[in-house]
Short mmCIF file of C-alpha atoms and ligand atoms in Angstrom, two decimals:
data_model
loop_
_atom_site.label_atom_id
_atom_site.label_comp_id
_atom_site.label_asym_id
_atom_site.label_seq_id
_atom_site.Cartn_x
_atom_site.Cartn_y
_atom_site.Cartn_z
CA MET A 396 82.62 25.37 70.97
CA HIS A 397 83.17 24.92 67.02
CA ARG A 398 80.42 25.82 64.58
CA LEU A 399 78.53 23.31 62.59
CA ASP A 400 79.56 22.94 59.11
CA VAL A 401 76.16 22.67 57.61
CA GLY A 402 77.30 22.41 53.98
CA ARG A 403 79.13 19.39 54.81
CA VAL A 404 76.47 17.91 57.05
CA ARG A 405 73.98 18.37 54.23
CA ALA A 406 76.22 16.70 51.51
CA GLU A 407 75.90 13.66 53.96
CA PHE A 408 72.29 13.17 53.80
CA PRO A 409 71.57 11.65 50.21
CA THR A 410 67.38 12.64 50.60
CA LEU A 411 68.43 16.14 50.73
CA ALA A 412 69.53 16.01 46.97
CA GLU A 413 65.86 14.94 45.93
CA THR A 414 63.90 17.20 43.57
CA VAL A 415 60.26 17.32 44.61
CA ASN A 416 57.92 19.02 42.20
CA GLY A 417 60.83 20.38 40.03
CA ARG A 418 62.24 22.18 42.93
CA PRO A 419 65.09 21.15 45.23
CA LEU A 420 63.42 19.42 48.50
CA VAL A 421 63.21 21.21 51.61
CA TYR A 422 62.49 18.64 54.23
CA LEU A 423 61.02 20.50 57.32
CA ASP A 424 59.38 17.50 58.94
CA SER A 425 62.15 16.02 60.76
CA ALA A 426 59.80 16.07 64.14
CA ALA A 427 58.09 13.33 62.46
CA THR A 428 61.14 11.49 61.45
CA SER A 429 64.69 12.52 60.37
CA GLN A 430 66.76 12.15 57.13
CA LYS A 431 69.72 9.54 57.40
CA PRO A 432 73.32 10.47 56.96
CA GLN A 433 75.58 8.23 54.85
CA PRO A 434 77.68 6.89 57.83
CA VAL A 435 74.09 5.22 59.18
CA LEU A 436 73.43 3.93 56.01
CA ASP A 437 76.91 2.49 55.60
CA ALA A 438 76.38 1.19 58.83
CA LEU A 439 73.25 -0.89 57.71
CA ASP A 440 74.64 -1.97 54.75
CA ALA A 441 77.95 -3.35 56.22
CA TYR A 442 75.87 -5.15 58.53
CA TRP A 443 73.43 -6.71 56.14
CA VAL A 444 76.31 -7.46 53.66
CA HIS A 445 78.99 -8.90 56.06
CA ASP A 446 78.05 -9.48 59.71
CA ASN A 447 73.99 -10.98 59.40
CA ALA A 448 73.59 -13.39 61.94
CA ASN A 449 71.42 -13.83 65.04
CA VAL A 450 72.77 -12.67 68.19
CA HIS A 451 73.96 -14.15 71.53
CA ARG A 452 73.25 -17.49 70.94
CA GLY A 453 75.63 -18.60 68.01
CA ILE A 454 79.06 -19.44 68.58
CA HIS A 455 79.88 -18.85 65.00
CA GLU A 456 81.99 -15.84 63.74
CA LEU A 457 79.05 -13.96 62.26
CA SER A 458 76.99 -14.25 65.47
CA ARG A 459 79.89 -13.22 67.22
CA ARG A 460 79.94 -10.03 64.79
CA ALA A 461 76.34 -9.24 65.07
CA THR A 462 76.41 -9.79 68.67
CA GLU A 463 79.41 -7.57 69.21
CA ALA A 464 77.70 -4.73 66.88
CA TYR A 465 74.48 -5.05 68.66
CA GLU A 466 75.87 -4.85 72.31
CA GLY A 467 78.15 -2.05 71.25
CA ALA A 468 75.09 0.19 69.70
CA ARG A 469 73.59 -0.46 73.29
CA LEU A 470 77.13 0.72 74.90
CA GLU A 471 77.26 3.89 72.73
CA LEU A 472 73.60 4.97 73.23
CA ALA A 473 74.10 4.33 77.15
CA ARG A 474 77.13 6.78 76.97
CA TRP A 475 75.16 9.05 74.99
CA ILE A 476 72.39 9.64 77.47
CA GLY A 477 74.69 9.35 80.55
CA ALA A 478 73.87 5.91 81.81
CA SER A 479 76.61 4.53 83.88
CA ASP A 480 75.51 1.01 82.96
CA ALA A 481 74.43 -0.49 79.36
CA ALA A 482 72.60 -3.07 80.97
CA GLU A 483 70.04 -0.22 81.93
CA VAL A 484 69.25 0.37 78.06
CA VAL A 485 66.57 -2.00 76.84
CA PHE A 486 65.99 -1.85 72.83
CA THR A 487 62.63 -1.55 71.96
CA THR A 488 60.93 -0.39 68.66
CA GLY A 489 60.92 3.31 69.83
CA THR A 490 59.33 5.52 72.20
CA THR A 491 55.83 4.18 71.83
CA GLY A 492 57.24 0.69 72.55
CA ALA A 493 59.18 1.71 75.82
CA ILE A 494 56.08 3.72 77.08
CA ASN A 495 54.01 0.43 76.67
CA LEU A 496 56.90 -1.62 78.29
CA VAL A 497 56.87 0.68 81.22
CA ALA A 498 52.62 0.57 81.36
CA HIS A 499 52.60 -2.99 81.63
CA ALA A 500 55.78 -4.30 83.37
CA TRP A 501 56.02 -1.81 85.92
CA GLY A 502 52.38 -0.47 85.71
CA LEU A 503 50.38 -3.88 85.87
CA ASP A 504 52.38 -4.74 89.57
CA ASN A 505 52.52 -1.13 90.76
CA VAL A 506 49.48 0.82 89.99
CA ARG A 507 46.16 -0.17 91.84
CA GLU A 508 42.96 1.15 92.35
CA GLY A 509 42.57 4.79 93.39
CA ASP A 510 46.22 5.13 92.46
CA GLU A 511 47.08 8.36 90.34
CA ILE A 512 49.35 8.94 87.13
CA LEU A 513 50.08 12.32 86.34
CA LEU A 514 50.17 13.39 82.75
CA THR A 515 50.23 16.81 81.08
CA VAL A 516 48.23 18.30 78.35
CA LEU A 517 51.42 18.61 76.07
CA GLU A 518 51.70 14.82 75.68
CA HIS A 519 51.76 12.91 72.62
CA HIS A 520 49.38 10.41 72.23
CA SER A 521 51.80 7.55 73.03
CA ASN A 522 52.41 8.85 76.29
CA ILE A 523 48.48 9.10 77.30
CA VAL A 524 47.08 5.95 75.83
CA PRO A 525 49.43 3.55 77.23
CA TRP A 526 48.23 5.16 80.61
CA GLN A 527 44.57 5.20 79.87
CA LEU A 528 44.72 1.55 79.12
CA LEU A 529 46.49 0.64 82.30
CA ALA A 530 44.13 2.92 84.07
CA ARG A 531 41.10 1.00 82.77
CA ARG A 532 42.60 -2.20 83.99
CA THR A 533 43.53 -1.11 87.60
CA GLY A 534 41.22 1.16 88.38
CA ALA A 535 43.65 4.11 88.71
CA ARG A 536 43.02 7.73 87.84
CA LEU A 537 44.56 9.92 85.19
CA ARG A 538 45.36 13.79 86.03
CA TYR A 539 46.95 16.23 84.10
CA ILE A 540 49.25 19.32 84.48
CA GLU A 541 47.47 22.32 82.14
CA ILE A 542 49.07 24.51 79.85
CA ASP A 543 48.85 28.29 79.55
CA ASP A 544 48.05 30.16 76.38
CA GLN A 545 51.69 29.90 75.05
CA GLY A 546 51.77 26.02 75.47
CA ARG A 547 53.88 25.99 78.73
CA LEU A 548 53.06 23.98 82.00
CA ILE A 549 51.30 25.38 84.57
CA LEU A 550 53.37 24.40 87.28
CA ASP A 551 51.41 26.65 90.31
CA GLY A 552 49.04 23.85 91.39
CA LEU A 553 51.75 21.12 90.91
CA ASP A 554 51.78 20.33 94.74
CA HIS A 555 48.09 19.62 94.85
CA LEU A 556 48.26 17.47 91.52
CA LEU A 557 51.03 15.40 93.45
CA THR A 558 49.60 13.29 96.08
CA GLU A 559 50.26 10.39 98.11
CA ARG A 560 48.62 8.41 95.49
CA THR A 561 50.58 9.80 92.27
CA ARG A 562 52.79 6.82 91.48
CA LEU A 563 54.20 8.09 88.17
CA VAL A 564 54.75 11.47 86.84
CA ALA A 565 55.09 11.06 82.85
CA LEU A 566 55.99 13.78 80.73
CA GLY A 567 57.72 14.94 77.52
CA GLN A 568 60.98 16.68 77.34
CA VAL A 569 59.85 18.72 74.08
CA SER A 570 56.40 18.98 73.03
CA ASN A 571 56.25 17.60 69.20
CA ALA A 572 53.29 19.88 68.65
CA LEU A 573 54.33 23.21 69.72
CA GLY A 574 57.77 22.85 70.26
CA THR A 575 57.70 23.60 74.04
CA VAL A 576 60.84 22.43 76.01
CA ASN A 577 59.50 21.47 79.67
CA PRO A 578 61.37 22.07 82.84
CA VAL A 579 61.49 18.14 83.37
CA LYS A 580 64.30 18.58 85.75
CA GLU A 581 62.04 20.75 88.34
CA VAL A 582 59.05 18.89 87.66
CA ALA A 583 60.87 15.44 88.39
CA ALA A 584 62.63 16.67 91.42
CA ARG A 585 59.04 17.78 92.96
CA ALA A 586 57.70 14.51 91.77
CA ARG A 587 60.28 12.43 93.32
CA ALA A 588 59.92 14.50 96.36
CA ALA A 589 56.49 13.52 96.35
CA GLY A 590 57.19 9.52 96.28
CA ALA A 591 56.35 9.38 92.71
CA LEU A 592 58.61 7.89 89.90
CA VAL A 593 59.16 9.98 86.74
CA LEU A 594 58.90 8.75 82.89
CA VAL A 595 60.51 11.30 80.61
CA ASP A 596 59.14 10.78 76.84
CA GLY A 597 62.40 11.90 75.33
CA ALA A 598 61.28 11.22 71.76
CA GLN A 599 61.90 15.05 70.90
CA GLY A 600 64.25 15.80 73.61
CA ALA A 601 66.76 13.16 72.85
CA VAL A 602 66.92 14.99 69.39
CA HIS A 603 67.42 18.79 70.01
CA SER A 604 69.67 18.39 73.69
CA ARG A 605 72.35 16.75 75.12
CA VAL A 606 70.51 14.37 77.43
CA ASP A 607 71.79 12.99 80.89
CA VAL A 608 69.25 11.08 82.42
CA HIS A 609 70.65 11.24 85.91
CA GLU A 610 70.69 15.23 85.74
CA LEU A 611 67.08 15.07 84.47
CA GLY A 612 66.08 13.08 87.46
CA ALA A 613 64.44 10.56 85.33
CA ASP A 614 63.47 7.22 86.42
CA PHE A 615 62.59 6.09 83.06
CA TYR A 616 63.56 7.68 79.89
CA ALA A 617 62.11 6.23 76.20
CA LEU A 618 63.49 7.53 72.70
CA SER A 619 63.02 6.95 69.17
CA GLY A 620 66.30 6.14 66.86
CA HIS A 621 64.30 7.29 63.62
CA LYS A 622 64.17 10.89 65.20
CA MET A 623 67.79 11.21 65.34
CA CYS A 624 69.39 10.09 62.01
CA GLY A 625 68.48 6.38 62.87
CA PRO A 626 66.56 3.76 61.41
CA THR A 627 62.86 3.24 62.29
CA GLY A 628 61.57 0.51 64.09
CA ILE A 629 64.40 0.90 67.07
CA GLY A 630 64.52 2.99 70.19
CA ALA A 631 64.91 2.57 73.69
CA LEU A 632 63.89 2.74 77.38
CA TRP A 633 66.51 3.82 79.96
CA ALA A 634 65.62 2.96 83.63
CA ARG A 635 67.60 2.69 86.87
CA ARG A 636 68.90 -0.77 87.30
CA GLU A 637 67.14 -1.54 90.26
CA LEU A 638 63.80 -0.64 88.95
CA LEU A 639 64.53 -2.91 85.77
CA ASP A 640 65.48 -5.60 88.15
CA SER A 641 62.54 -5.41 89.93
CA MET A 642 60.23 -5.58 87.08
CA SER A 643 58.56 -8.79 85.73
CA PRO A 644 59.07 -9.37 81.82
CA TRP A 645 56.28 -7.87 79.53
CA GLN A 646 56.65 -10.27 76.84
CA GLY A 647 57.78 -13.99 76.89
CA GLY A 648 59.77 -15.71 74.27
CA GLY A 649 63.27 -16.58 73.54
CA GLU A 650 66.55 -14.49 74.46
CA MET A 651 64.43 -13.41 77.72
CA ILE A 652 64.97 -16.52 79.61
CA HIS A 653 67.25 -18.21 81.76
CA THR A 654 65.88 -21.65 82.31
CA VAL A 655 62.50 -22.88 81.19
CA GLU A 656 60.49 -25.43 82.95
CA ARG A 657 57.16 -27.03 82.25
CA ASP A 658 55.07 -24.72 84.33
CA MET A 659 57.29 -21.69 84.94
CA SER A 660 60.45 -20.04 83.71
CA SER A 661 63.43 -17.99 85.30
CA TRP A 662 64.63 -14.74 83.30
CA ALA A 663 67.78 -13.83 81.91
CA PRO A 664 69.49 -10.55 83.45
CA VAL A 665 68.45 -7.12 82.35
CA PRO A 666 68.37 -5.84 79.45
CA HIS A 667 67.56 -9.08 77.78
CA LYS A 668 64.59 -9.77 80.25
CA PHE A 669 62.71 -7.60 78.38
CA GLU A 670 64.11 -8.40 74.82
CA ALA A 671 61.81 -11.32 74.06
CA GLY A 672 62.68 -12.91 70.37
CA THR A 673 65.05 -11.92 67.63
CA PRO A 674 65.66 -8.27 68.04
CA ASN A 675 66.04 -5.74 65.58
CA ILE A 676 69.53 -6.16 65.23
CA ALA A 677 69.94 -3.75 62.11
CA GLY A 678 67.94 -1.28 63.95
CA ALA A 679 70.32 -1.05 66.71
CA VAL A 680 73.48 -1.09 64.61
CA GLY A 681 71.97 1.85 62.83
CA LEU A 682 70.99 3.78 66.02
CA GLY A 683 74.82 3.20 67.36
CA ALA A 684 76.08 4.63 64.08
CA ALA A 685 73.51 7.51 64.53
CA VAL A 686 74.97 8.11 68.21
CA GLU A 687 78.36 8.01 66.84
CA TYR A 688 77.51 10.40 63.94
CA LEU A 689 75.94 12.97 66.37
CA SER A 690 78.44 12.67 69.03
CA ALA A 691 81.31 13.28 66.48
CA LEU A 692 79.44 16.52 65.20
CA GLY A 693 78.93 17.58 68.75
CA MET A 694 75.51 18.15 70.36
CA ASP A 695 76.44 21.59 71.50
CA ALA A 696 77.19 22.72 67.75
CA ILE A 697 73.95 21.18 66.27
CA VAL A 698 71.59 22.74 69.19
CA GLU A 699 73.32 26.39 68.35
CA HIS A 700 72.79 25.77 64.59
CA GLU A 701 68.91 24.83 65.25
CA ARG A 702 68.60 27.60 67.57
CA ASP A 703 69.98 30.26 64.86
CA VAL A 704 67.31 28.39 62.14
CA LEU A 705 64.71 28.69 64.63
CA ARG A 706 65.21 32.25 65.42
CA TYR A 707 65.29 32.93 61.76
CA ALA A 708 62.10 31.24 61.16
CA LEU A 709 60.34 32.71 63.92
CA GLU A 710 61.20 36.15 62.65
CA GLY A 711 60.07 34.93 59.04
CA LEU A 712 57.01 33.68 60.07
CA ALA A 713 55.91 36.67 61.95
CA ALA A 714 56.57 38.99 58.83
CA VAL A 715 53.86 36.62 57.20
CA THR A 716 50.44 38.17 56.98
CA GLY A 717 47.81 36.17 58.89
CA VAL A 718 50.15 33.67 60.26
CA ARG A 719 49.84 32.51 63.98
CA VAL A 720 52.45 30.98 65.83
CA TYR A 721 51.80 28.65 68.66
CA GLY A 722 54.06 27.87 71.73
CA PRO A 723 56.14 29.89 74.13
CA GLU A 724 57.37 33.46 72.70
CA SER A 725 60.91 32.85 74.42
CA LEU A 726 63.28 31.29 72.38
CA ASP A 727 64.74 29.78 75.62
CA GLU A 728 61.46 27.91 76.44
CA ARG A 729 61.37 26.36 72.95
CA SER A 730 62.86 23.81 70.36
CA ALA A 731 63.10 23.61 66.50
CA VAL A 732 59.33 22.73 65.99
CA VAL A 733 57.02 25.78 64.82
CA SER A 734 53.41 25.13 64.63
CA PHE A 735 51.34 27.58 62.95
CA THR A 736 47.82 28.44 61.61
CA MET A 737 47.41 30.94 58.58
CA GLY A 738 43.93 32.71 58.37
CA ASP A 739 41.27 30.50 56.84
CA ALA A 740 43.73 28.32 55.17
CA HIS A 741 43.36 24.79 56.25
CA PRO A 742 46.99 23.21 57.38
CA HIS A 743 46.25 20.46 55.10
CA ASP A 744 46.13 23.28 52.25
CA ILE A 745 49.12 24.83 53.45
CA SER A 746 50.87 21.67 53.37
CA THR A 747 49.80 20.36 49.66
CA ILE A 748 50.83 24.20 48.32
CA LEU A 749 54.18 23.83 50.08
CA ASP A 750 54.34 20.57 48.99
CA SER A 751 53.76 21.78 45.26
CA GLN A 752 56.64 23.81 45.72
CA GLY A 753 58.84 21.03 46.91
CA VAL A 754 58.86 22.04 50.83
CA ALA A 755 57.81 19.23 52.78
CA ILE A 756 55.95 20.08 56.16
CA ARG A 757 53.40 18.37 58.12
CA ALA A 758 49.68 19.30 59.06
CA GLY A 759 47.33 17.67 61.63
CA HIS A 760 46.88 17.29 65.33
CA HIS A 761 50.65 15.84 65.69
CA CYS A 762 49.49 12.89 67.59
CA ALA A 763 48.29 15.41 70.32
CA GLN A 764 44.84 15.82 70.10
CA LEU A 765 44.67 17.61 73.80
CA VAL A 766 46.90 20.40 72.53
CA MET A 767 44.62 20.81 69.64
CA LYS A 768 41.77 20.98 71.94
CA HIS A 769 43.28 23.62 74.35
CA PHE A 770 43.75 26.19 71.62
CA GLY A 771 40.43 25.34 70.22
CA ILE A 772 41.55 24.07 66.69
CA SER A 773 41.57 20.63 64.90
CA ALA A 774 45.22 21.18 63.13
CA THR A 775 48.03 23.13 62.79
CA ALA A 776 50.87 23.46 60.21
CA ARG A 777 54.42 22.50 61.56
CA ALA A 778 57.90 23.16 60.55
CA SER A 779 60.14 21.19 62.18
CA PHE A 780 64.08 21.97 61.98
CA TYR A 781 67.03 19.46 62.34
CA LEU A 782 70.73 19.63 62.04
CA TYR A 783 70.95 19.94 58.23
CA ASN A 784 68.27 22.75 57.77
CA THR A 785 69.44 26.12 56.70
CA ARG A 786 68.47 29.75 56.45
CA ALA A 787 67.76 29.09 52.93
CA ASP A 788 65.47 26.36 53.72
CA VAL A 789 63.42 28.82 55.86
CA ASP A 790 63.50 31.39 52.86
CA ARG A 791 61.58 28.84 50.55
CA LEU A 792 59.25 28.22 53.49
CA VAL A 793 58.16 32.10 53.74
CA GLU A 794 58.01 32.20 49.92
CA GLY A 795 55.53 29.36 49.72
CA LEU A 796 53.47 30.85 52.49
CA GLU A 797 53.37 34.10 50.62
CA ALA A 798 51.80 31.93 47.72
CA VAL A 799 49.37 30.37 50.27
CA ARG A 800 48.52 33.98 51.14
CA THR A 801 47.77 35.17 47.56
CA ILE A 802 45.59 32.11 47.09
CA PHE A 803 43.31 32.25 50.29
CA GLY A 804 43.62 36.28 50.47
N1 PMP B 1177 56.53 11.27 71.83
C1 PMP B 1177 56.61 12.35 71.15
C2 PMP B 1177 56.88 13.56 71.89
C3 PMP B 1177 57.13 12.21 69.63
O1 PMP B 1177 57.07 13.15 68.89
C4 PMP B 1177 56.84 11.11 69.20
C5 PMP B 1177 56.75 10.85 67.47
N2 PMP B 1177 56.23 11.71 66.97
C6 PMP B 1177 56.38 9.92 70.17
C7 PMP B 1177 56.20 10.16 71.26
C8 PMP B 1177 56.11 8.62 69.46
O2 PMP B 1177 57.38 7.91 68.71
P1 PMP B 1177 57.55 6.53 68.04
O3 PMP B 1177 56.38 6.85 66.89
O4 PMP B 1177 58.76 6.96 67.44
O5 PMP B 1177 57.27 5.50 68.85
#
């Protein structure tokens, strides 16, 4: 395996050259959204400047080009997540859009009163609230896999949690709040053996690992483009073809129909059945370019690099007096996200002080209030790392935290 040339990578991300509060920017908030490399920006620019037209229906040259770029991105993404059929990839607004699509299009027809949906305490609100709304409409019950004091799923009781009423197990691949890498393969295998379907929230997983939806054992896989070098407002839902075929559309409109009569219509084949209206064509093109960019660098090299920076960060933070890091102790069970608190300093104050030094981190509940509740806190500070971060970035973080320590004692 080749090593990632981080200097070259950094040079491709123009935003990283910004100066913030008089210091060169250190961007440690990629779990919220990643920065974008020049090839993605160029692809977006080229689309808008040369190819912009609506897709599918047009006979003219520009529409043909736009359709080719849009469908080409679907094919690229399908290959990247190990899907054998590009029609299994539905473009959505992101992970949130994908999960809500499943909750409506699959959930309303397949979940009944007394049925159960099994979630985990680690979930992002996007993988909780849609199921709460579904449960309220159907009378289904939500159950949760608990976590231990390292923020790892407790799987001892899984066989009791999985009952004949469990219709779906929905879990994240990687926790955005703690960085925990969940044993998705194991949970999925046990869920499917119990007759439940499995939805994997890959918002953070697709960023930090090579994904193969079949190997994971997923029935549904959701991802967001903006976390993996692509634009905002685009993501995807992958699902097995027969599952998508069996589902009713969620939203109605143009693009998703075959014929329209006065009282009823028939649907276009998947994936178009689930893509009502003019889609985010430029977004898809940008996401396709992002996938191409990441593929060319090689996910193995990216993961290896992130691991080195993560190890260095964990060591660095451990050396700062008063810092408490949350999440698994073992590097093998965590991804490039580090959540921490620091004595009496509020995470927002930590973030503000770091920002004054040009270091961008996130502070808050990270849309994972159940995780915060588990640890009896309301917020953490979170540094998240991606392919362009370096050990020097970690040094700047640690230097900033030393400043926090001198202020808060
Ligand atoms: N799940 C996880 C684990 C996430 O980290 C995020 C984004 N923070 C989401 C879901 C929601 O993604 P989006 O806002 O892109 O729809």
